[in-house]
mmCIF file of C-alpha atoms in Angstrom:
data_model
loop_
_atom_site.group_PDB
_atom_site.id
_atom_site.type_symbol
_atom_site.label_atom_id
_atom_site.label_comp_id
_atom_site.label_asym_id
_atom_site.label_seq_id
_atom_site.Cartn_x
_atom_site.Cartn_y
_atom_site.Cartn_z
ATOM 1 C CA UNK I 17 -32.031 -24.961 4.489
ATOM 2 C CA UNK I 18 -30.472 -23.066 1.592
ATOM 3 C CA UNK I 19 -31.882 -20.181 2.769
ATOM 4 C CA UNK I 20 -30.805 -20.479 6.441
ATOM 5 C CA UNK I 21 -26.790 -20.912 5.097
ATOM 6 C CA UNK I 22 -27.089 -17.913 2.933
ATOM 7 C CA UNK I 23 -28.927 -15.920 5.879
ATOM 8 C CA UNK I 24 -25.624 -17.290 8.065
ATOM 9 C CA UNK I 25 -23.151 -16.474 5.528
ATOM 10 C CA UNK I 26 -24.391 -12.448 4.610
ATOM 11 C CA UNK I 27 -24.227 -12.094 8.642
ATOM 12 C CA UNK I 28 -20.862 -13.182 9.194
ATOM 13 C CA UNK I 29 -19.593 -11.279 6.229
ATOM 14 C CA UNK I 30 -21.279 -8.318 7.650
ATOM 15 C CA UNK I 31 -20.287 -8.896 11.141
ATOM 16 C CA UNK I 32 -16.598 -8.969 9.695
ATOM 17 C CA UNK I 33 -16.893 -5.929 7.644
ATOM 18 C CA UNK I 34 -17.831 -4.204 11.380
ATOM 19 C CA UNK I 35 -15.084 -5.530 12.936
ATOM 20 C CA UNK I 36 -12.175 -3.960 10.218
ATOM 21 C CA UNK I 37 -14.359 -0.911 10.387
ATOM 22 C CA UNK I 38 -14.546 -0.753 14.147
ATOM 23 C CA UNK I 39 -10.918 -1.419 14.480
ATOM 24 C CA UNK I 40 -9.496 -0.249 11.315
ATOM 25 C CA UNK I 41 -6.718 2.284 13.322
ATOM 26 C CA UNK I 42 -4.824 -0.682 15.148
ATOM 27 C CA UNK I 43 -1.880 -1.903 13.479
ATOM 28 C CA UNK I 44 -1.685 -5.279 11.580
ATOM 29 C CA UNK I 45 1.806 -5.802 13.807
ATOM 30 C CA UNK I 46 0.575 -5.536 17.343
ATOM 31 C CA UNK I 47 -0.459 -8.102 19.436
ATOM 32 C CA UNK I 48 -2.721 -7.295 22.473
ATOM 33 C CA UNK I 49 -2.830 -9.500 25.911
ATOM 34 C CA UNK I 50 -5.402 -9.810 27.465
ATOM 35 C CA UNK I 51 -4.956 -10.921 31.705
ATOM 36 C CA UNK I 52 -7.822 -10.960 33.847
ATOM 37 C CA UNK I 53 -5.279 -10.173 36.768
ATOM 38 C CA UNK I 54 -3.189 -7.506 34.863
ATOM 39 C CA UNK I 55 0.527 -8.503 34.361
ATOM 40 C CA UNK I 56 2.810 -9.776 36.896
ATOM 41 C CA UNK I 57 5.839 -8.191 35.881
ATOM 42 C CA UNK I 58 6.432 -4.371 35.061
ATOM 43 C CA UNK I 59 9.412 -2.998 34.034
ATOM 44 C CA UNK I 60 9.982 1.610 34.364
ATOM 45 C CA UNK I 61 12.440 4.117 34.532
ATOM 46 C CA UNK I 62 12.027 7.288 36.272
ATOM 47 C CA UNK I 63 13.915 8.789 34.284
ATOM 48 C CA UNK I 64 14.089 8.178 30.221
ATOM 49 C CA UNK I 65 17.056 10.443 29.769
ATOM 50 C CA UNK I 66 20.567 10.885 31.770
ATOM 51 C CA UNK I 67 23.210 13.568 30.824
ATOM 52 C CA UNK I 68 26.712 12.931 31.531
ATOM 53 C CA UNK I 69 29.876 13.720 30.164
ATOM 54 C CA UNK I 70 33.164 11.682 28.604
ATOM 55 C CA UNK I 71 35.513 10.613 31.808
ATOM 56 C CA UNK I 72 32.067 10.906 33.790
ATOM 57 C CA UNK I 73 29.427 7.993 35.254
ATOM 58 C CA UNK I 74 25.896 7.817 35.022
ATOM 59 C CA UNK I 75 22.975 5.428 36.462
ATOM 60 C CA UNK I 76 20.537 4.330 33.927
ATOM 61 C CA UNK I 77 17.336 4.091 36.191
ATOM 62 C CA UNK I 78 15.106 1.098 35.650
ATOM 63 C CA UNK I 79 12.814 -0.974 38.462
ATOM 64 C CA UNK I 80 10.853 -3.800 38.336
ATOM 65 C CA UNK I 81 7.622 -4.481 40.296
ATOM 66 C CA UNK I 82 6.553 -8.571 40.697
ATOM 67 C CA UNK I 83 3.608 -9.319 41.419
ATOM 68 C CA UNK I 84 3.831 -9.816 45.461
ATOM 69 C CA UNK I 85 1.825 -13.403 45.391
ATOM 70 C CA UNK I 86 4.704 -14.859 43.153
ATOM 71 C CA UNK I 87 6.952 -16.791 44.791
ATOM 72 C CA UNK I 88 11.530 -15.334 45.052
ATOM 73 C CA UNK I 89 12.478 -16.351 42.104
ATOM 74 C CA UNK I 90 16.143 -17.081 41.696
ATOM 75 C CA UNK I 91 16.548 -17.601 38.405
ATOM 76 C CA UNK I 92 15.023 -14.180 37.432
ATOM 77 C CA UNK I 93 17.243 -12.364 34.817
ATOM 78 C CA UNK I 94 18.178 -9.278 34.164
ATOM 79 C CA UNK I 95 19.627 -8.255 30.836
ATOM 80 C CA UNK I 96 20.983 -4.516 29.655
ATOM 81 C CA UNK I 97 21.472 -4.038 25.905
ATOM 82 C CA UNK I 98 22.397 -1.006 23.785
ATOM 83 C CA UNK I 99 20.440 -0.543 20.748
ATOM 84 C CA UNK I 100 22.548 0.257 17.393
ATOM 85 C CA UNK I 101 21.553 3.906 15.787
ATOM 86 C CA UNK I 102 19.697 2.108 12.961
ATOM 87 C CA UNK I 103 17.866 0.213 15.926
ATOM 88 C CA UNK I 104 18.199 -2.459 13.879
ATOM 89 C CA UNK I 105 20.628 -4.601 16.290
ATOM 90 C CA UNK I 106 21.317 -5.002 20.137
ATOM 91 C CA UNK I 107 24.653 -4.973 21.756
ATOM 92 C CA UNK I 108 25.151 -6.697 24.782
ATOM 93 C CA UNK I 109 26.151 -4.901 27.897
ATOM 94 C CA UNK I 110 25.202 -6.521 30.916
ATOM 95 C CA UNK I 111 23.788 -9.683 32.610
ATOM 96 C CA UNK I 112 22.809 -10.976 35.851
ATOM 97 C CA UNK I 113 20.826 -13.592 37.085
ATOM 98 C CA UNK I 114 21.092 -14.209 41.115
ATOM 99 C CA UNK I 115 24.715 -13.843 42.297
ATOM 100 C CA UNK I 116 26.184 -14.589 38.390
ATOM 101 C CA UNK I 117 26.766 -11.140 36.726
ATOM 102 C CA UNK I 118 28.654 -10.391 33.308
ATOM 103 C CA UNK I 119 29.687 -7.481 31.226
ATOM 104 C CA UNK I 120 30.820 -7.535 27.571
ATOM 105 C CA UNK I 121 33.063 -5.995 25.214
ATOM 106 C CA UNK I 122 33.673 -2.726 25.955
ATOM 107 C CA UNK I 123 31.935 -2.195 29.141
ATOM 108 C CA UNK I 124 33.813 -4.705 30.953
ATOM 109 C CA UNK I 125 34.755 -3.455 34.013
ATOM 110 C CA UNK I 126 32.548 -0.417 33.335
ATOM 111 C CA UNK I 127 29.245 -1.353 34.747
ATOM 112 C CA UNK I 128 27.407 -2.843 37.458
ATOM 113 C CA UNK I 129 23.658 -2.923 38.925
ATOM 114 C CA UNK I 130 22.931 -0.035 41.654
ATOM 115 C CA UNK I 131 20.795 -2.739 43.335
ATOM 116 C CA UNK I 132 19.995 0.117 45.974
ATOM 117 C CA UNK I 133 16.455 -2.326 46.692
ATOM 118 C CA UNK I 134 15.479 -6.279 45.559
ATOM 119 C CA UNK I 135 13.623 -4.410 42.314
ATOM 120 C CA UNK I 136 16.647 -2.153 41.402
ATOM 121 C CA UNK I 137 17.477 -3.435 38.164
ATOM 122 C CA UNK I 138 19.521 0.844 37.427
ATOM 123 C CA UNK I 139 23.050 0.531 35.581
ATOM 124 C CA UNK I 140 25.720 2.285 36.818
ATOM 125 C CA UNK I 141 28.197 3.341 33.531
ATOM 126 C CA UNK I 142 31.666 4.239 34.533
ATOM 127 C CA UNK I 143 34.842 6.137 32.968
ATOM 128 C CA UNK I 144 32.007 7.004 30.080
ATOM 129 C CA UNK I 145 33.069 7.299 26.340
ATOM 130 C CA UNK I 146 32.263 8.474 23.577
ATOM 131 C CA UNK I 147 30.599 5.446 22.182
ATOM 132 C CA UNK I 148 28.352 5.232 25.320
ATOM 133 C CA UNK I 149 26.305 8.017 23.889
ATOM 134 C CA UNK I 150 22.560 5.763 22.379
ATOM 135 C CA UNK I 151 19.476 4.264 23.680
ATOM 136 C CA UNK I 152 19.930 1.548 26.356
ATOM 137 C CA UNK I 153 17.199 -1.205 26.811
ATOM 138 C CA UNK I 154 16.752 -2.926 30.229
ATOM 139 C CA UNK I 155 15.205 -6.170 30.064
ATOM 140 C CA UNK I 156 13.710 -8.258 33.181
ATOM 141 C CA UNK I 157 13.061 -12.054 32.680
ATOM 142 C CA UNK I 158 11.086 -13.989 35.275
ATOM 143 C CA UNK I 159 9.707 -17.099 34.433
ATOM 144 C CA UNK I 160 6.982 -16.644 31.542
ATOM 145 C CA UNK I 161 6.616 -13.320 32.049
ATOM 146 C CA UNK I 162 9.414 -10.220 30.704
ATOM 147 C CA UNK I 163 8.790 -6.789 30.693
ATOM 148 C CA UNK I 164 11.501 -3.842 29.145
ATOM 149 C CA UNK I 165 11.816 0.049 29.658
ATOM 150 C CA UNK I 166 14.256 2.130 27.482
ATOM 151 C CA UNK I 167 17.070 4.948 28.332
ATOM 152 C CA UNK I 168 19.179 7.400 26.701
ATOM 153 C CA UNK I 169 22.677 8.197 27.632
ATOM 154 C CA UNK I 170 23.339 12.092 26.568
ATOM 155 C CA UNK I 171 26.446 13.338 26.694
ATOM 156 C CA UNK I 172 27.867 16.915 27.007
ATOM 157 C CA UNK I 173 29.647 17.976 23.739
ATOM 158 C CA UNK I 174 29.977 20.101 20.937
ATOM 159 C CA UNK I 175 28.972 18.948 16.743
ATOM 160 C CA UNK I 176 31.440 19.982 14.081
ATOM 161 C CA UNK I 177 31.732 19.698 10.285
ATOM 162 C CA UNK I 178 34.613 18.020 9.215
ATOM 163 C CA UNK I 179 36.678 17.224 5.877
ATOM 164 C CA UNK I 180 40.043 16.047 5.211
ATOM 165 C CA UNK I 181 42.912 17.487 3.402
ATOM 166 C CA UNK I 182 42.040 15.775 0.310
ATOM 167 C CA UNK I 183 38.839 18.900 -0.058
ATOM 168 C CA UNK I 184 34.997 18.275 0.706
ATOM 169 C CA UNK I 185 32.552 15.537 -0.284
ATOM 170 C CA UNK I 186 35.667 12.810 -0.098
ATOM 171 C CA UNK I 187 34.198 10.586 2.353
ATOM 172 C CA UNK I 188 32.284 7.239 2.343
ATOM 173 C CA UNK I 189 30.909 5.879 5.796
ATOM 174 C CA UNK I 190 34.132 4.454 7.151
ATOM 175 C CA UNK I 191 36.368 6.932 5.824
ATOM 176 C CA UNK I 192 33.804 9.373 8.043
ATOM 177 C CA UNK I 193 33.718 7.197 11.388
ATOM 178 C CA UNK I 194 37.432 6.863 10.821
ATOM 179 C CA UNK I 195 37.872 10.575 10.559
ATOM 180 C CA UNK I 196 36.012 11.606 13.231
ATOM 181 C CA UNK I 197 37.810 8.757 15.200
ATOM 182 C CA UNK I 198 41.266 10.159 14.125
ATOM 183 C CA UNK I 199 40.528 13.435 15.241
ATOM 184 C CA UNK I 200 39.118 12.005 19.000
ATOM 185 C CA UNK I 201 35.765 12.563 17.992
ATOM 186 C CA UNK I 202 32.727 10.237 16.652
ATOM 187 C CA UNK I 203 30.264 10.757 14.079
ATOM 188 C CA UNK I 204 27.717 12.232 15.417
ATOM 189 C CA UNK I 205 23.988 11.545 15.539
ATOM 190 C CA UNK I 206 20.440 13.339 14.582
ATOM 191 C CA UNK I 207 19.918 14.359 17.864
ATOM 192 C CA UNK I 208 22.960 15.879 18.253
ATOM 193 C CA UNK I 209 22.941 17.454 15.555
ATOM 194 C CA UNK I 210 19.713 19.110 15.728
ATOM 195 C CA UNK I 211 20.419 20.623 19.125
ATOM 196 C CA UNK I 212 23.907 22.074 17.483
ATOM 197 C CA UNK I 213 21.097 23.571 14.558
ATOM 198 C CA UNK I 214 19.171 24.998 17.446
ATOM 199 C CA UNK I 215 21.931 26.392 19.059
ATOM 200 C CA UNK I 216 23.224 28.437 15.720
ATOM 201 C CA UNK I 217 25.078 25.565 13.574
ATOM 202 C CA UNK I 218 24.715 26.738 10.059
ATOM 203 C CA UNK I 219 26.738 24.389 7.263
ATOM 204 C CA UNK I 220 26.285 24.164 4.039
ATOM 205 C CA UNK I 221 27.905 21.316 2.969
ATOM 206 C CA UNK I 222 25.870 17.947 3.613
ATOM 207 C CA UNK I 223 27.727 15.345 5.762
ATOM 208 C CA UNK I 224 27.099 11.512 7.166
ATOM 209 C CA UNK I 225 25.420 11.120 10.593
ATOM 210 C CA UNK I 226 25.978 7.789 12.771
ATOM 211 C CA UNK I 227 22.437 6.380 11.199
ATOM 212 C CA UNK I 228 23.577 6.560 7.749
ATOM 213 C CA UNK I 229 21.652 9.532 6.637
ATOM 214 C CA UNK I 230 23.526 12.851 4.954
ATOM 215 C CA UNK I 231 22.159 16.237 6.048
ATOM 216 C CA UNK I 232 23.120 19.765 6.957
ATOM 217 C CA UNK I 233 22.095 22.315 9.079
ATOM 218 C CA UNK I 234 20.624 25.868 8.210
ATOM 219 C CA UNK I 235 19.531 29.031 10.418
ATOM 220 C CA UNK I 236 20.013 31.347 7.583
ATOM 221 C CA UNK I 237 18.384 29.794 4.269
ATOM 222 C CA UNK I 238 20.019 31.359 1.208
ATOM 223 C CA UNK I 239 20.234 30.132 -2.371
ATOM 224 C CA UNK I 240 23.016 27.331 -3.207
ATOM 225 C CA UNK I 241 21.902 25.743 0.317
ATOM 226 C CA UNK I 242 17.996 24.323 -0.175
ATOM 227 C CA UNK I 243 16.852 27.875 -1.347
ATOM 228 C CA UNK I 244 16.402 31.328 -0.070
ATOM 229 C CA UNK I 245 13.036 31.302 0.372
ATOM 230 C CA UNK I 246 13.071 27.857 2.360
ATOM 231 C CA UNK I 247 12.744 27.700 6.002
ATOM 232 C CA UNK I 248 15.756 27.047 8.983
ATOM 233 C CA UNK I 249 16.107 23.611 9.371
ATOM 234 C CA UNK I 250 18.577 20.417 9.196
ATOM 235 C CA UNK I 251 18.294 19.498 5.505
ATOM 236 C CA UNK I 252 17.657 16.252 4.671
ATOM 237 C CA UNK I 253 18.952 13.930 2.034
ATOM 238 C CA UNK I 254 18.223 10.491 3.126
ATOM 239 C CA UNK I 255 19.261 7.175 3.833
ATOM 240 C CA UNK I 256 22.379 6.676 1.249
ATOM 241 C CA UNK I 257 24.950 4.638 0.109
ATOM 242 C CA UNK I 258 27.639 3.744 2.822
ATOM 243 C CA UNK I 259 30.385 2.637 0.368
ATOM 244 C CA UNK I 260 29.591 4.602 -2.729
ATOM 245 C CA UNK I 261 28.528 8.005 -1.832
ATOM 246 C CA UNK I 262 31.062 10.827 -0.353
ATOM 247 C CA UNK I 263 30.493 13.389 1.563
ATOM 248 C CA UNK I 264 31.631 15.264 4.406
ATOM 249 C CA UNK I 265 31.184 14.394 8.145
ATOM 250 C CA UNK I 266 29.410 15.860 11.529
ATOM 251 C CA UNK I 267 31.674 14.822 14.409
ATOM 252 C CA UNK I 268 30.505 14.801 17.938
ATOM 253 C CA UNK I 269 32.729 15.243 20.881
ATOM 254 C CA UNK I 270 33.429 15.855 24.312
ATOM 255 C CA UNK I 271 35.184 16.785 27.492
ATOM 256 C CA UNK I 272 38.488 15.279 27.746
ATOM 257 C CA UNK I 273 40.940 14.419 30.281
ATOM 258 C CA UNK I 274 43.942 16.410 29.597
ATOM 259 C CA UNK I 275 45.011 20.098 28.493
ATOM 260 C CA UNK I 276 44.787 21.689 25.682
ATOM 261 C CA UNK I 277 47.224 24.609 24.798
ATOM 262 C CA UNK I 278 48.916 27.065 22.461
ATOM 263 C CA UNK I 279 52.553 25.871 22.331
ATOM 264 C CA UNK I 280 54.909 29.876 23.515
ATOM 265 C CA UNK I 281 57.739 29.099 20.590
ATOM 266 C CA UNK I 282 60.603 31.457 19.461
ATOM 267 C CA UNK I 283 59.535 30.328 15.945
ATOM 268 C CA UNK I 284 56.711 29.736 13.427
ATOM 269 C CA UNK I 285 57.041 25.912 12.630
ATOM 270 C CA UNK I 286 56.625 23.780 9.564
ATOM 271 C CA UNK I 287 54.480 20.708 9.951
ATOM 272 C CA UNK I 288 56.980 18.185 10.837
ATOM 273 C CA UNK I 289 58.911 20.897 13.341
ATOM 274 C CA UNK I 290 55.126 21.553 15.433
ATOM 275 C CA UNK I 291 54.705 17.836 15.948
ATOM 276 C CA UNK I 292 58.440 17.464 17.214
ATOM 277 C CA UNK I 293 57.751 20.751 19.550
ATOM 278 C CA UNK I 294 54.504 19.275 20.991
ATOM 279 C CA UNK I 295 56.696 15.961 21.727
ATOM 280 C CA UNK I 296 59.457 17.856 23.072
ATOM 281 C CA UNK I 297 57.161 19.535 25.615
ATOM 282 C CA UNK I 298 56.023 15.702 26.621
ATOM 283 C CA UNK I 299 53.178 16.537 24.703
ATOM 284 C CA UNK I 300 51.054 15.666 21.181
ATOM 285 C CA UNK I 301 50.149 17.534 18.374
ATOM 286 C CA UNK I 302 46.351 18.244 19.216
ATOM 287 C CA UNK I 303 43.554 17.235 17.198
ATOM 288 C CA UNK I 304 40.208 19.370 16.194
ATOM 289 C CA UNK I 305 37.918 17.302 18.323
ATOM 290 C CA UNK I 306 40.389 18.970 21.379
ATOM 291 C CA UNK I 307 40.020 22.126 19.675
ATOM 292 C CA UNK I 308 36.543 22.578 19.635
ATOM 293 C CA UNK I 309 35.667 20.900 22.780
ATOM 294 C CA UNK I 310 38.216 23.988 24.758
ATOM 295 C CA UNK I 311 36.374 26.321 22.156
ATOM 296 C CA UNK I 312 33.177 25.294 23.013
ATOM 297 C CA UNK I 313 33.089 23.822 26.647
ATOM 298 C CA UNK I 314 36.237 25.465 29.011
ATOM 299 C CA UNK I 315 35.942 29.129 26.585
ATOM 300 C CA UNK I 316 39.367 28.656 25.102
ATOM 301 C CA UNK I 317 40.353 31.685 22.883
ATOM 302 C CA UNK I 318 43.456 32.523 21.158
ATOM 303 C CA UNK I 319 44.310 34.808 18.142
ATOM 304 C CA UNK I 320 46.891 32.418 16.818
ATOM 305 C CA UNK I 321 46.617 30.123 13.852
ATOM 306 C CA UNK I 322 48.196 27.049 14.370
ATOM 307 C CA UNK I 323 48.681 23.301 13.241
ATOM 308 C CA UNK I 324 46.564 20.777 14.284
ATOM 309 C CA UNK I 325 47.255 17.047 14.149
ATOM 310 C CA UNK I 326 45.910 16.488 10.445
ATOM 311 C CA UNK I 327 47.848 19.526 9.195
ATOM 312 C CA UNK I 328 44.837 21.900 8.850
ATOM 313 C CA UNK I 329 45.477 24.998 10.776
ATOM 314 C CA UNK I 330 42.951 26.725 12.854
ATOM 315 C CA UNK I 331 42.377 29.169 15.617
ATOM 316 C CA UNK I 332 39.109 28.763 18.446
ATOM 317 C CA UNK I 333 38.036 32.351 19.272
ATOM 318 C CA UNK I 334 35.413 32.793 21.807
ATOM 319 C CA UNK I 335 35.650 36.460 22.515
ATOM 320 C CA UNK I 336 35.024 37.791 19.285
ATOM 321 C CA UNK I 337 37.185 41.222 18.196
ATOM 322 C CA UNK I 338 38.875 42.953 15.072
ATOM 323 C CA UNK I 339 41.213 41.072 13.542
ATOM 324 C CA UNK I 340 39.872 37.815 15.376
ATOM 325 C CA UNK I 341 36.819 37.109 14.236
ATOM 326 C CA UNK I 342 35.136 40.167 14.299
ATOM 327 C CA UNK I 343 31.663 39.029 13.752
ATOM 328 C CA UNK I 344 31.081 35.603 16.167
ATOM 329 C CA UNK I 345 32.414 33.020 18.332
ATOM 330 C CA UNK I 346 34.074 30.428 16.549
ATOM 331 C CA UNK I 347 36.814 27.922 15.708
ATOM 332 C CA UNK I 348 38.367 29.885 12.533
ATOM 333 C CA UNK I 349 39.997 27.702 9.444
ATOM 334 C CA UNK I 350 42.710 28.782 7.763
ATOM 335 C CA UNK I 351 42.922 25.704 5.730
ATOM 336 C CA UNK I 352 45.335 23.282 4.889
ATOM 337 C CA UNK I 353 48.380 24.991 3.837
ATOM 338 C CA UNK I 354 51.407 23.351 2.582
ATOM 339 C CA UNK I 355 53.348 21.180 5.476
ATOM 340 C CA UNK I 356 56.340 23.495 4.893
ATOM 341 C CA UNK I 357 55.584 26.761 5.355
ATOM 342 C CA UNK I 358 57.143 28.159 8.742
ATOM 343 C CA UNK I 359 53.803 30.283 9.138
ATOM 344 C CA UNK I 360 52.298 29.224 11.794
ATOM 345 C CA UNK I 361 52.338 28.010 15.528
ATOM 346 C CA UNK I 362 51.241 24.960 17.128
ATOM 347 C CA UNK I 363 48.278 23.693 19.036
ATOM 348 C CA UNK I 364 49.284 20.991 21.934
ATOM 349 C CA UNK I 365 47.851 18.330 24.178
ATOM 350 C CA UNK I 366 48.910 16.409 27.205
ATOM 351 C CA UNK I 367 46.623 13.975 28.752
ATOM 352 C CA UNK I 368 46.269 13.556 32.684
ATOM 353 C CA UNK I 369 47.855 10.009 31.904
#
């Protein structure tokens, strides 16, 4: 009898040991189903990524298939939610269940189901902002059984490095997202980023992205920026501290609705003089966001310096020639000069509304 339990005991410690060596690859976290029917309820979208633009609409595709022995179901739900940068939290965007339907916060007004067939569970965004841009999860609820898909909403835009008048590496988290916000622009993400790197962004200065990380961008490696002898690539410093650490900023932004415009004055202009002129013209002072995004998306050029709305002074050249920019494209800085000097002209916008 001894015998027998020991012979038991070696074979079932064996027959373990095959089982983490056999399987050894999956991860302690998942969870596999198994149905003898396959599922009843699967959620897809055709297509995982939609490009639009600020001012524009976009559907977020998503379908459901049931399976076609169930029974209607009245009560089944459908729920959209947009997933924070961090991924670590879901905002609430949409809801319906049967003829009750609800939007939240922000997107009120702004959304709706396609419902082009009984399994259309698309979203249709409208009058898209900035904050739209992320990953969107639709979520499909019937009975017992719930199935989700994800989608990304990409907008059309333009990155830029930003740093206030008070000189570089002066920013914690908010101050960033505040100015990027002031100058009608949001801090930007990874992903954008790293298609601005592809498409010739080279900074040296290391700034917050929308996840919390602080990197930089580099097609020409050279010595004080991560070495000379280091590859291109977006330099990385981490996760860091949102309320201790400073740095500078990316900003992300997009087509507006409005125009942009050099200001035709008899005179250069302090500070406080270009903001009256703007006003005077039933206009605002513009901001750099508004800069860069004529720069970069209509081809606005001009070889005049001129105030922007938080007193730097700049000039967006996309034809480059002597004298303006003689070597690339680009939105030139001429820094932050002192609010008095009658030096310079002024940059205006006037929005559509």
């Amino acid at each position: 009898m001894t015998f027998l339990l020991f012979f038991l005991l070696v074979l079932s410690e064996s027959r373990a040991d095959s089982f983490e060596e056999a399987y050894s690859d999956l991860e302690h976290s998942r969870t596999i189903y198994i149905s003898e029917n396959g599922p009843r309820l699967s959620v897809d979208t055709a297509q995982p990524k939609v490009i639009s633009q600020r001012g524009g609409n976009a559907t977020l595709q998503c379908k459901f298939d049931r399976d076609p022995t169930s029974p209607p179901n009245p009560k089944l739900r459908i729920k959209w939610t947009k997933l924070t940068s961090d991924y670590l939290k879901e905002i609430d965007v949409f809801v319906a269940m049967g003829f009750h339907k609800k939007s939240y916060g922000r997107f009120h007004g702004r959304v709706h189901l396609q419902a082009t067939t009984q399994n259309d569970a698309s979203l249709v965004i409208t009058d898209i902002t900035l904050e739209d841009y992320g990953k969107y999860k639709c979520e499909v609820i019937d009975g017992l059984e719930d199935d989700t898909a994800v989608v990304s909403l990409d907008l059309q835009g333009i990155v830029f490095p930003y740093f206030p008048r008070l000189g570089r590496y002066n920013l914690n988290f908010a101050d960033a997202e505040k100015a990027c916000r002031d100058q009608d622009a949001i801090v930007a993400s990874f992903d954008q980023l790293y298609d601005a790197w592809r498409d010739g962004l080279d900074w040296c200065n290391a700034g917050w992205l929308n996840d919390g990380s602080v990197q930089y961008p580099i097609t020409k490696p050279r010595e004080p920026c991560g070495g000379k002898n280091t590859i291109p690539g977006v330099r990385n410093y981490g996760m860091r501290d949102k309320q201790k650490e400073r740095y500078d900023v990316f900003c992300f932004t997009s087509n507006y609705k409005g125009r942009f415009y050099y200001l035709i004055h008899p005179f250069k202009l302090t500070y406080d003089e270009a903001v009256r002129a703007c006003q005077k013209d039933n206009a605002q002072i513009a901001k750099v966001g508004q800069m860069y995004a004529a720069w970069k998306l209509l081809g606005y050029d001009r070889c005049d310096a001129g105030w922007l709305a938080d007193a730097s002074v700049r000039y967006p050249i996309s034809k480059p020639r002597r004298r303006c920019s003689p070597t690339e494209a680009a939105v030139r800085f001429s820094g932050f000069p002192d609010k008095k000097h009658k030096l310079y002209g002024v940059y205006c916008y006037k929005s559509d509304n």
